[in-house]
Amino acid sequence: MFFWHPVKIFIYEFFTLMVLFSSVSRGIDDICRLCCHIQGQEHSLNCSWNSLSDTEHTLYLQHLKNDLSVLNFTAPLGQNWLLIHREYLVMFDPYHLRLTAGGKEVQLNITFQTNGENVLLQPPILTPVEYEDHNIVVVKWEHQEHVSAEQEQALQYRKVGAANWTEVHNDLLEPNSYDLTNLDLYVEYEVQIRYLPKRSSNEKGSRWSKTLTFCTPGEVPCGLLDVWRSSVEGPTLRVQWKPLSNRTERDKILVYNVTYVHGGQTNTTEVQSCHIQLPSEATNICVSPKNQHGLGYVSCTPPSCSDLTPASGIKVWVDRSGGIKVSVREMLPAPEDPHTYLVECKELIEAGNTFLNWTRFPTTNQNLTLSGDFAPYVPYEVTVFVLYNNRCAGVASSVLYSQEGAPSAGPNVSIHLISADEAHLSWDELPLPHRRGNITSYTIYLNSTEHSLQQSVLGRNNCISGLLPNTAYTVRMTAWTGAGEGPPGCARKFRTGHITYQLVVIGVIFLLITIPLSLCTIWVVRRWIWTRIPNIETNQELIQNNFNWGLEQQEDPNTPITIVEEIEPPQQAPKPPEKIITSGYEKHFLPTPEEVMGLR
């Protein structure tokens, strides 16, 4: 036993020198490969390390004064600290710590006491900052119990999100306070403090305290709002604007002041959100931000844009990575130089889009990539506007998908039978959520026990001929995008009619129409036309008889004369003259007396 005690002392001193040397060589920023501090009133030993890997960490604790007993503690996966309770430790005694993980280890010798050898102090406690005069922030702190006020400290601060810290050494610090100056207005800063180690001893100081975040005081907002108006016509006009950055807000924005002209009167209202609904006829719309210090600069919307006039020099497309790009190949012809381009992008949904996203870029830029995460299979309407000093013009508009997919449903078809062998099919557009891309074509699948048909069409209706009479058919339809064919829609069944039955019906209808029409025509002809037109054959016979009579009545000079006794005819009552009805036809076609006698 007498021999073993000097060996322990030698080992202890060797490890102490090694740890001190490694601590000095690494510098103060590297002390937390394994570091411990006495925590709370229970005086437990809290040891932590930098690694947060999923490797299991085991800490071995060896008492170096009276015995060489070794205790081990294992931290749960993902935990980078262990708490060794006071019952395992003796105040003012030396201990050797060894941390192992994944075949590597870190060693440390400590003396268990406040500010003991290689035992970290708990850092000072930061209190809420105070504001003095203009742009001065006072940082204050309190010392830990049993730590002398003469213990050197260091303070560091930076803007929230910045990479580097600005460190303030102990020589510049006032007792328990420090004034931060020349800070940006209304910007969030974070500050930390710690005790410095003593180079002349093994006192390690402390780790950095928990971060205290504060915001510098503000002023009237100094930035201009980016204001835009919806291009969709309707009973109301939606106006939106983008919030200012922290640097230009200078303080928390309380409300936005909106002025506009409607019905010849100027109106003013205040809203807390970044959008407002106004009457569609509203003009001269301007918005200004307001914080506790007052109103900021006024920003106005451009005038209502004219109807879209496509320009060949502007192209909108989707690149391979799914980003939406706009390119301007040539400057637009205009009476004055354009002020800027504005690209409006909105997601098309069935309920109607309520919020817009837009980006401005100068006319000197030839290409623009729209920022944002564009969801796949979702339609976006991208419209390009040219903004001049006093007017606005739309020059390009496209519906794009950052990534297309096959449709998720098929169209529902309606059927109208034209004849026994022909049918007319029509269908509605797929709802937006089911398209998942630009629809390029449709496919009709027609099936029966004796006949099948597959046909691709472009429109939303189609006539199918060559069907079999009195046959049951089933029809389904699918839609296509650039990514492929979607599933079929609901199946519809129909049966063609009998062709003989249709002919009989058509024949009966024809007879029912033509027979009454013919009878009516005959009655009209007989009643009104035939009685007025004489018979030509009868007139010709009469003419011939009259001609023969005239020849027979001529005297032959050689004929003997016979004396006949004249008998007077009985007296008869005179007959009334018969009324001769002529139609006027005879005047044109009966021969005259001269023609009958052969004199003409």
Short mmCIF file of N, CA and C in Angstrom, two decimals, residues 371-510:
data_model
loop_
_atom_site.label_atom_id
_atom_site.label_comp_id
_atom_site.label_asym_id
_atom_site.label_seq_id
_atom_site.Cartn_x
_atom_site.Cartn_y
_atom_site.Cartn_z
N SER A 371 -39.49 33.13 -57.66
CA SER A 371 -39.13 32.46 -56.41
C SER A 371 -40.37 31.87 -55.77
N GLY A 372 -40.18 30.86 -54.95
CA GLY A 372 -41.28 30.21 -54.26
C GLY A 372 -41.27 28.72 -54.49
N ASP A 373 -41.96 28.02 -53.62
CA ASP A 373 -42.10 26.58 -53.74
C ASP A 373 -43.41 26.29 -54.45
N PHE A 374 -43.31 25.83 -55.69
CA PHE A 374 -44.49 25.53 -56.49
C PHE A 374 -44.83 24.05 -56.33
N ALA A 375 -46.05 23.80 -55.86
CA ALA A 375 -46.47 22.43 -55.60
C ALA A 375 -46.67 21.69 -56.92
N PRO A 376 -46.34 20.40 -56.98
CA PRO A 376 -46.57 19.63 -58.20
C PRO A 376 -48.06 19.39 -58.43
N TYR A 377 -48.42 19.26 -59.70
CA TYR A 377 -49.78 18.92 -60.13
C TYR A 377 -50.79 20.03 -59.83
N VAL A 378 -50.33 21.22 -59.51
CA VAL A 378 -51.21 22.35 -59.19
C VAL A 378 -51.10 23.38 -60.30
N PRO A 379 -52.23 23.86 -60.84
CA PRO A 379 -52.16 24.86 -61.91
C PRO A 379 -51.87 26.25 -61.36
N TYR A 380 -50.98 26.97 -62.05
CA TYR A 380 -50.66 28.35 -61.71
C TYR A 380 -50.86 29.21 -62.95
N GLU A 381 -51.55 30.31 -62.76
CA GLU A 381 -51.73 31.27 -63.86
C GLU A 381 -50.68 32.37 -63.71
N VAL A 382 -49.84 32.48 -64.72
CA VAL A 382 -48.75 33.46 -64.72
C VAL A 382 -49.07 34.52 -65.77
N THR A 383 -49.13 35.77 -65.33
CA THR A 383 -49.44 36.89 -66.23
C THR A 383 -48.33 37.92 -66.12
N VAL A 384 -47.88 38.42 -67.27
CA VAL A 384 -46.82 39.41 -67.33
C VAL A 384 -47.44 40.75 -67.69
N PHE A 385 -47.15 41.78 -66.88
CA PHE A 385 -47.63 43.13 -67.13
C PHE A 385 -46.44 44.06 -67.35
N VAL A 386 -46.67 45.08 -68.15
CA VAL A 386 -45.68 46.14 -68.35
C VAL A 386 -46.22 47.39 -67.69
N LEU A 387 -45.48 47.93 -66.74
CA LEU A 387 -45.92 49.11 -66.00
C LEU A 387 -45.20 50.34 -66.54
N TYR A 388 -45.98 51.31 -66.99
CA TYR A 388 -45.45 52.59 -67.43
C TYR A 388 -45.69 53.62 -66.32
N ASN A 389 -45.39 54.84 -66.59
CA ASN A 389 -45.54 55.86 -65.56
C ASN A 389 -47.00 56.06 -65.17
N ASN A 390 -47.91 56.03 -66.14
CA ASN A 390 -49.31 56.31 -65.83
C ASN A 390 -50.27 55.26 -66.37
N ARG A 391 -49.78 54.12 -66.77
CA ARG A 391 -50.68 53.10 -67.28
C ARG A 391 -50.04 51.73 -67.11
N CYS A 392 -50.87 50.70 -67.39
CA CYS A 392 -50.45 49.31 -67.22
C CYS A 392 -51.01 48.51 -68.38
N ALA A 393 -50.23 47.55 -68.88
CA ALA A 393 -50.66 46.73 -70.01
C ALA A 393 -50.24 45.29 -69.77
N GLY A 394 -51.18 44.37 -70.02
CA GLY A 394 -50.86 42.95 -69.96
C GLY A 394 -50.35 42.45 -71.29
N VAL A 395 -49.29 41.65 -71.28
CA VAL A 395 -48.66 41.25 -72.54
C VAL A 395 -48.50 39.74 -72.68
N ALA A 396 -48.71 38.97 -71.62
CA ALA A 396 -48.56 37.52 -71.73
C ALA A 396 -49.28 36.87 -70.57
N SER A 397 -49.88 35.69 -70.83
CA SER A 397 -50.57 34.94 -69.77
C SER A 397 -50.55 33.47 -70.14
N SER A 398 -50.23 32.63 -69.16
CA SER A 398 -50.17 31.19 -69.38
C SER A 398 -50.59 30.47 -68.11
N VAL A 399 -51.17 29.27 -68.30
CA VAL A 399 -51.47 28.37 -67.18
C VAL A 399 -50.42 27.27 -67.21
N LEU A 400 -49.66 27.16 -66.13
CA LEU A 400 -48.51 26.26 -66.09
C LEU A 400 -48.60 25.33 -64.88
N TYR A 401 -47.89 24.21 -65.01
CA TYR A 401 -47.71 23.28 -63.91
C TYR A 401 -46.21 23.11 -63.70
N SER A 402 -45.76 23.24 -62.45
CA SER A 402 -44.34 23.03 -62.19
C SER A 402 -43.96 21.58 -62.45
N GLN A 403 -44.91 20.68 -62.24
CA GLN A 403 -44.70 19.26 -62.54
C GLN A 403 -46.06 18.66 -62.87
N GLU A 404 -46.16 18.01 -64.04
CA GLU A 404 -47.41 17.43 -64.46
C GLU A 404 -47.50 15.96 -64.04
N GLY A 405 -48.72 15.51 -63.86
CA GLY A 405 -49.00 14.11 -63.58
C GLY A 405 -50.20 13.68 -64.39
N ALA A 406 -50.44 12.37 -64.45
CA ALA A 406 -51.61 11.87 -65.14
C ALA A 406 -52.86 12.29 -64.38
N PRO A 407 -53.97 12.57 -65.08
CA PRO A 407 -55.20 12.97 -64.39
C PRO A 407 -55.61 11.93 -63.36
N SER A 408 -56.26 12.39 -62.30
CA SER A 408 -56.69 11.49 -61.24
C SER A 408 -58.11 10.99 -61.44
N ALA A 409 -58.80 11.42 -62.47
CA ALA A 409 -60.17 10.98 -62.75
C ALA A 409 -60.43 11.14 -64.24
N GLY A 410 -61.51 10.52 -64.69
CA GLY A 410 -61.91 10.63 -66.08
C GLY A 410 -63.17 11.45 -66.22
N PRO A 411 -63.45 11.96 -67.42
CA PRO A 411 -64.65 12.79 -67.61
C PRO A 411 -65.92 11.95 -67.59
N ASN A 412 -67.02 12.56 -67.19
CA ASN A 412 -68.35 11.95 -67.22
C ASN A 412 -69.01 12.30 -68.55
N VAL A 413 -69.43 11.28 -69.29
CA VAL A 413 -69.91 11.46 -70.65
C VAL A 413 -71.43 11.45 -70.68
N SER A 414 -72.01 12.25 -71.56
CA SER A 414 -73.46 12.26 -71.83
C SER A 414 -73.67 11.74 -73.24
N ILE A 415 -74.76 10.98 -73.46
CA ILE A 415 -75.01 10.29 -74.73
C ILE A 415 -76.35 10.74 -75.28
N HIS A 416 -76.39 11.07 -76.59
CA HIS A 416 -77.62 11.42 -77.29
C HIS A 416 -77.67 10.61 -78.59
N LEU A 417 -78.68 9.74 -78.71
CA LEU A 417 -78.83 8.90 -79.89
C LEU A 417 -79.40 9.71 -81.05
N ILE A 418 -78.70 9.65 -82.18
CA ILE A 418 -79.15 10.36 -83.38
C ILE A 418 -79.96 9.43 -84.27
N SER A 419 -79.51 8.20 -84.47
CA SER A 419 -80.20 7.20 -85.27
C SER A 419 -79.83 5.83 -84.73
N ALA A 420 -80.25 4.80 -85.45
CA ALA A 420 -79.96 3.44 -85.01
C ALA A 420 -78.48 3.10 -85.10
N ASP A 421 -77.72 3.85 -85.87
CA ASP A 421 -76.30 3.53 -86.02
C ASP A 421 -75.39 4.72 -85.72
N GLU A 422 -75.91 5.76 -85.04
CA GLU A 422 -75.10 6.94 -84.76
C GLU A 422 -75.49 7.54 -83.41
N ALA A 423 -74.47 7.98 -82.65
CA ALA A 423 -74.69 8.58 -81.32
C ALA A 423 -73.76 9.77 -81.17
N HIS A 424 -74.23 10.76 -80.42
CA HIS A 424 -73.45 11.96 -80.14
C HIS A 424 -73.02 11.94 -78.67
N LEU A 425 -71.70 12.07 -78.41
CA LEU A 425 -71.14 12.06 -77.07
C LEU A 425 -70.65 13.46 -76.72
N SER A 426 -70.89 13.88 -75.49
CA SER A 426 -70.38 15.16 -74.99
C SER A 426 -69.98 14.98 -73.53
N TRP A 427 -69.04 15.83 -73.06
CA TRP A 427 -68.55 15.73 -71.70
C TRP A 427 -68.03 17.09 -71.25
N ASP A 428 -68.01 17.27 -69.93
CA ASP A 428 -67.53 18.51 -69.33
C ASP A 428 -66.03 18.42 -69.05
N GLU A 429 -65.42 19.58 -68.83
CA GLU A 429 -64.01 19.61 -68.45
C GLU A 429 -63.82 18.97 -67.08
N LEU A 430 -62.66 18.37 -66.90
CA LEU A 430 -62.34 17.82 -65.59
C LEU A 430 -62.21 18.95 -64.58
N PRO A 431 -62.65 18.75 -63.35
CA PRO A 431 -62.41 19.77 -62.30
C PRO A 431 -60.91 19.99 -62.11
N LEU A 432 -60.54 21.19 -61.72
CA LEU A 432 -59.12 21.55 -61.57
C LEU A 432 -58.33 20.59 -60.69
N PRO A 433 -58.88 20.15 -59.53
CA PRO A 433 -58.07 19.26 -58.69
C PRO A 433 -57.74 17.92 -59.34
N HIS A 434 -58.53 17.51 -60.36
CA HIS A 434 -58.31 16.21 -60.98
C HIS A 434 -57.47 16.27 -62.25
N ARG A 435 -57.18 17.46 -62.74
CA ARG A 435 -56.44 17.54 -64.02
C ARG A 435 -54.97 17.18 -63.86
N ARG A 436 -54.31 17.81 -62.87
CA ARG A 436 -52.90 17.52 -62.56
C ARG A 436 -51.97 17.82 -63.74
N GLY A 437 -52.42 18.60 -64.70
CA GLY A 437 -51.62 18.97 -65.86
C GLY A 437 -52.53 19.54 -66.94
N ASN A 438 -51.92 20.02 -68.02
CA ASN A 438 -52.70 20.53 -69.15
C ASN A 438 -53.26 19.36 -69.95
N ILE A 439 -54.59 19.30 -70.11
CA ILE A 439 -55.23 18.22 -70.83
C ILE A 439 -54.90 18.36 -72.32
N THR A 440 -54.32 17.29 -72.90
CA THR A 440 -53.93 17.32 -74.31
C THR A 440 -54.94 16.62 -75.21
N SER A 441 -55.62 15.59 -74.72
CA SER A 441 -56.59 14.86 -75.54
C SER A 441 -57.43 13.96 -74.64
N TYR A 442 -58.46 13.35 -75.28
CA TYR A 442 -59.33 12.40 -74.59
C TYR A 442 -59.36 11.11 -75.42
N THR A 443 -59.65 10.00 -74.77
CA THR A 443 -59.81 8.72 -75.47
C THR A 443 -61.16 8.13 -75.11
N ILE A 444 -61.92 7.72 -76.16
CA ILE A 444 -63.24 7.11 -76.00
C ILE A 444 -63.08 5.60 -76.15
N TYR A 445 -63.57 4.85 -75.17
CA TYR A 445 -63.58 3.39 -75.23
C TYR A 445 -65.04 2.94 -75.31
N LEU A 446 -65.41 2.35 -76.48
CA LEU A 446 -66.78 1.92 -76.73
C LEU A 446 -66.77 0.41 -76.92
N ASN A 447 -67.57 -0.32 -76.17
CA ASN A 447 -67.55 -1.78 -76.21
C ASN A 447 -68.97 -2.32 -76.20
N SER A 448 -69.14 -3.43 -76.95
CA SER A 448 -70.36 -4.23 -76.93
C SER A 448 -69.95 -5.68 -77.16
N THR A 449 -70.93 -6.58 -77.17
CA THR A 449 -70.61 -7.99 -77.39
C THR A 449 -70.11 -8.25 -78.80
N GLU A 450 -70.46 -7.39 -79.75
CA GLU A 450 -70.09 -7.63 -81.14
C GLU A 450 -69.28 -6.49 -81.75
N HIS A 451 -69.03 -5.44 -80.96
CA HIS A 451 -68.40 -4.28 -81.57
C HIS A 451 -67.60 -3.53 -80.50
N SER A 452 -66.41 -3.06 -80.85
CA SER A 452 -65.59 -2.26 -79.93
C SER A 452 -64.91 -1.16 -80.72
N LEU A 453 -64.65 -0.03 -80.02
CA LEU A 453 -64.06 1.14 -80.67
C LEU A 453 -63.20 1.89 -79.66
N GLN A 454 -62.04 2.35 -80.13
CA GLN A 454 -61.16 3.21 -79.33
C GLN A 454 -60.77 4.38 -80.22
N GLN A 455 -61.08 5.59 -79.75
CA GLN A 455 -60.88 6.77 -80.58
C GLN A 455 -60.36 7.91 -79.74
N SER A 456 -59.34 8.62 -80.24
CA SER A 456 -58.78 9.79 -79.56
C SER A 456 -59.39 11.05 -80.16
N VAL A 457 -59.79 11.99 -79.30
CA VAL A 457 -60.41 13.23 -79.74
C VAL A 457 -59.78 14.38 -78.98
N LEU A 458 -59.92 15.59 -79.52
CA LEU A 458 -59.33 16.78 -78.92
C LEU A 458 -60.36 17.66 -78.22
N GLY A 459 -61.57 17.74 -78.78
CA GLY A 459 -62.57 18.63 -78.21
C GLY A 459 -63.32 18.00 -77.06
N ARG A 460 -64.54 18.51 -76.81
CA ARG A 460 -65.36 17.98 -75.72
C ARG A 460 -66.68 17.41 -76.23
N ASN A 461 -66.73 17.03 -77.53
CA ASN A 461 -67.89 16.31 -78.06
C ASN A 461 -67.45 15.58 -79.30
N ASN A 462 -68.21 14.53 -79.67
CA ASN A 462 -67.82 13.72 -80.81
C ASN A 462 -69.02 12.87 -81.24
N CYS A 463 -69.18 12.69 -82.56
CA CYS A 463 -70.22 11.81 -83.12
C CYS A 463 -69.59 10.48 -83.51
N ILE A 464 -70.24 9.40 -83.11
CA ILE A 464 -69.76 8.05 -83.43
C ILE A 464 -70.80 7.40 -84.33
N SER A 465 -70.39 6.99 -85.52
CA SER A 465 -71.27 6.34 -86.48
C SER A 465 -70.82 4.90 -86.67
N GLY A 466 -71.63 4.15 -87.46
CA GLY A 466 -71.29 2.75 -87.71
C GLY A 466 -71.68 1.82 -86.58
N LEU A 467 -72.59 2.27 -85.70
CA LEU A 467 -73.04 1.40 -84.61
C LEU A 467 -74.02 0.36 -85.13
N LEU A 468 -74.14 -0.74 -84.41
CA LEU A 468 -75.07 -1.80 -84.78
C LEU A 468 -76.44 -1.52 -84.19
N PRO A 469 -77.53 -1.69 -84.99
CA PRO A 469 -78.88 -1.45 -84.44
C PRO A 469 -79.23 -2.45 -83.34
N ASN A 470 -80.07 -2.00 -82.44
CA ASN A 470 -80.58 -2.84 -81.36
C ASN A 470 -79.43 -3.55 -80.62
N THR A 471 -78.41 -2.75 -80.25
CA THR A 471 -77.23 -3.33 -79.58
C THR A 471 -76.91 -2.50 -78.34
N ALA A 472 -76.57 -3.20 -77.24
CA ALA A 472 -76.19 -2.53 -76.00
C ALA A 472 -74.71 -2.19 -76.03
N TYR A 473 -74.38 -0.96 -75.66
CA TYR A 473 -72.99 -0.49 -75.66
C TYR A 473 -72.64 0.06 -74.27
N THR A 474 -71.35 -0.01 -73.95
CA THR A 474 -70.79 0.61 -72.75
C THR A 474 -69.68 1.55 -73.18
N VAL A 475 -69.72 2.78 -72.69
CA VAL A 475 -68.73 3.78 -73.08
C VAL A 475 -68.04 4.31 -71.84
N ARG A 476 -66.71 4.43 -71.93
CA ARG A 476 -65.88 5.04 -70.90
C ARG A 476 -64.94 6.03 -71.57
N MET A 477 -64.47 7.01 -70.78
CA MET A 477 -63.57 8.01 -71.33
C MET A 477 -62.42 8.26 -70.37
N THR A 478 -61.25 8.55 -70.93
CA THR A 478 -60.07 8.92 -70.16
C THR A 478 -59.52 10.24 -70.70
N ALA A 479 -58.75 10.92 -69.86
CA ALA A 479 -58.10 12.18 -70.24
C ALA A 479 -56.59 11.99 -70.22
N TRP A 480 -55.89 12.75 -71.05
CA TRP A 480 -54.43 12.65 -71.18
C TRP A 480 -53.78 14.00 -70.86
N THR A 481 -52.63 13.92 -70.20
CA THR A 481 -51.73 15.07 -70.06
C THR A 481 -50.38 14.67 -70.63
N GLY A 482 -49.41 15.57 -70.52
CA GLY A 482 -48.08 15.24 -70.99
C GLY A 482 -47.43 14.12 -70.20
N ALA A 483 -47.96 13.82 -68.99
CA ALA A 483 -47.39 12.76 -68.16
C ALA A 483 -48.05 11.42 -68.39
N GLY A 484 -49.16 11.36 -69.12
CA GLY A 484 -49.77 10.07 -69.40
C GLY A 484 -51.28 10.12 -69.30
N GLU A 485 -51.88 8.92 -69.35
CA GLU A 485 -53.33 8.74 -69.36
C GLU A 485 -53.84 8.50 -67.95
N GLY A 486 -54.97 9.12 -67.64
CA GLY A 486 -55.59 8.95 -66.34
C GLY A 486 -56.57 7.80 -66.33
N PRO A 487 -57.19 7.52 -65.20
CA PRO A 487 -58.17 6.44 -65.11
C PRO A 487 -59.45 6.80 -65.84
N PRO A 488 -60.25 5.79 -66.23
CA PRO A 488 -61.50 6.08 -66.92
C PRO A 488 -62.54 6.65 -65.97
N GLY A 489 -63.46 7.42 -66.55
CA GLY A 489 -64.55 7.96 -65.76
C GLY A 489 -65.65 6.93 -65.58
N CYS A 490 -66.80 7.38 -65.10
CA CYS A 490 -67.91 6.46 -64.86
C CYS A 490 -68.39 5.86 -66.18
N ALA A 491 -68.68 4.55 -66.16
CA ALA A 491 -69.16 3.86 -67.36
C ALA A 491 -70.62 4.23 -67.62
N ARG A 492 -70.95 4.50 -68.87
CA ARG A 492 -72.32 4.79 -69.29
C ARG A 492 -72.77 3.75 -70.28
N LYS A 493 -74.02 3.26 -70.12
CA LYS A 493 -74.57 2.24 -71.02
C LYS A 493 -75.73 2.82 -71.81
N PHE A 494 -75.86 2.34 -73.08
CA PHE A 494 -76.98 2.74 -73.91
C PHE A 494 -77.24 1.66 -74.94
N ARG A 495 -78.42 1.69 -75.56
CA ARG A 495 -78.80 0.69 -76.58
C ARG A 495 -79.32 1.44 -77.80
N THR A 496 -78.84 1.01 -78.95
CA THR A 496 -79.30 1.60 -80.21
C THR A 496 -80.69 1.07 -80.54
N GLY A 497 -81.48 1.78 -81.39
CA GLY A 497 -82.86 1.41 -81.72
C GLY A 497 -82.94 0.45 -82.89
N HIS A 498 -84.23 -0.04 -83.20
CA HIS A 498 -84.50 -0.90 -84.36
C HIS A 498 -84.59 -0.04 -85.60
N ILE A 499 -83.87 -0.44 -86.64
CA ILE A 499 -83.90 0.36 -87.87
C ILE A 499 -85.24 0.23 -88.60
N THR A 500 -85.96 -1.03 -88.63
CA THR A 500 -87.26 -1.21 -89.31
C THR A 500 -88.33 -0.38 -88.63
N TYR A 501 -88.33 -0.38 -87.38
CA TYR A 501 -89.30 0.40 -86.64
C TYR A 501 -89.17 1.88 -86.97
N GLN A 502 -87.97 2.31 -87.12
CA GLN A 502 -87.76 3.72 -87.44
C GLN A 502 -88.27 4.03 -88.85
N LEU A 503 -88.07 3.09 -89.82
CA LEU A 503 -88.54 3.34 -91.20
C LEU A 503 -90.06 3.38 -91.27
N VAL A 504 -90.72 2.46 -90.52
CA VAL A 504 -92.18 2.46 -90.52
C VAL A 504 -92.72 3.77 -89.96
N VAL A 505 -92.11 4.18 -88.89
CA VAL A 505 -92.56 5.43 -88.29
C VAL A 505 -92.36 6.59 -89.25
N ILE A 506 -91.21 6.61 -89.93
CA ILE A 506 -90.96 7.68 -90.89
C ILE A 506 -91.95 7.62 -92.05
N GLY A 507 -92.27 6.37 -92.55
CA GLY A 507 -93.22 6.23 -93.66
C GLY A 507 -94.62 6.68 -93.29
N VAL A 508 -95.08 6.29 -92.10
CA VAL A 508 -96.41 6.70 -91.66
C VAL A 508 -96.49 8.22 -91.53
N ILE A 509 -95.48 8.77 -90.96
CA ILE A 509 -95.47 10.23 -90.84
C ILE A 509 -95.51 10.88 -92.21
N PHE A 510 -94.78 10.30 -93.18
CA PHE A 510 -94.76 10.88 -94.53
C PHE A 510 -96.14 10.80 -95.17
#
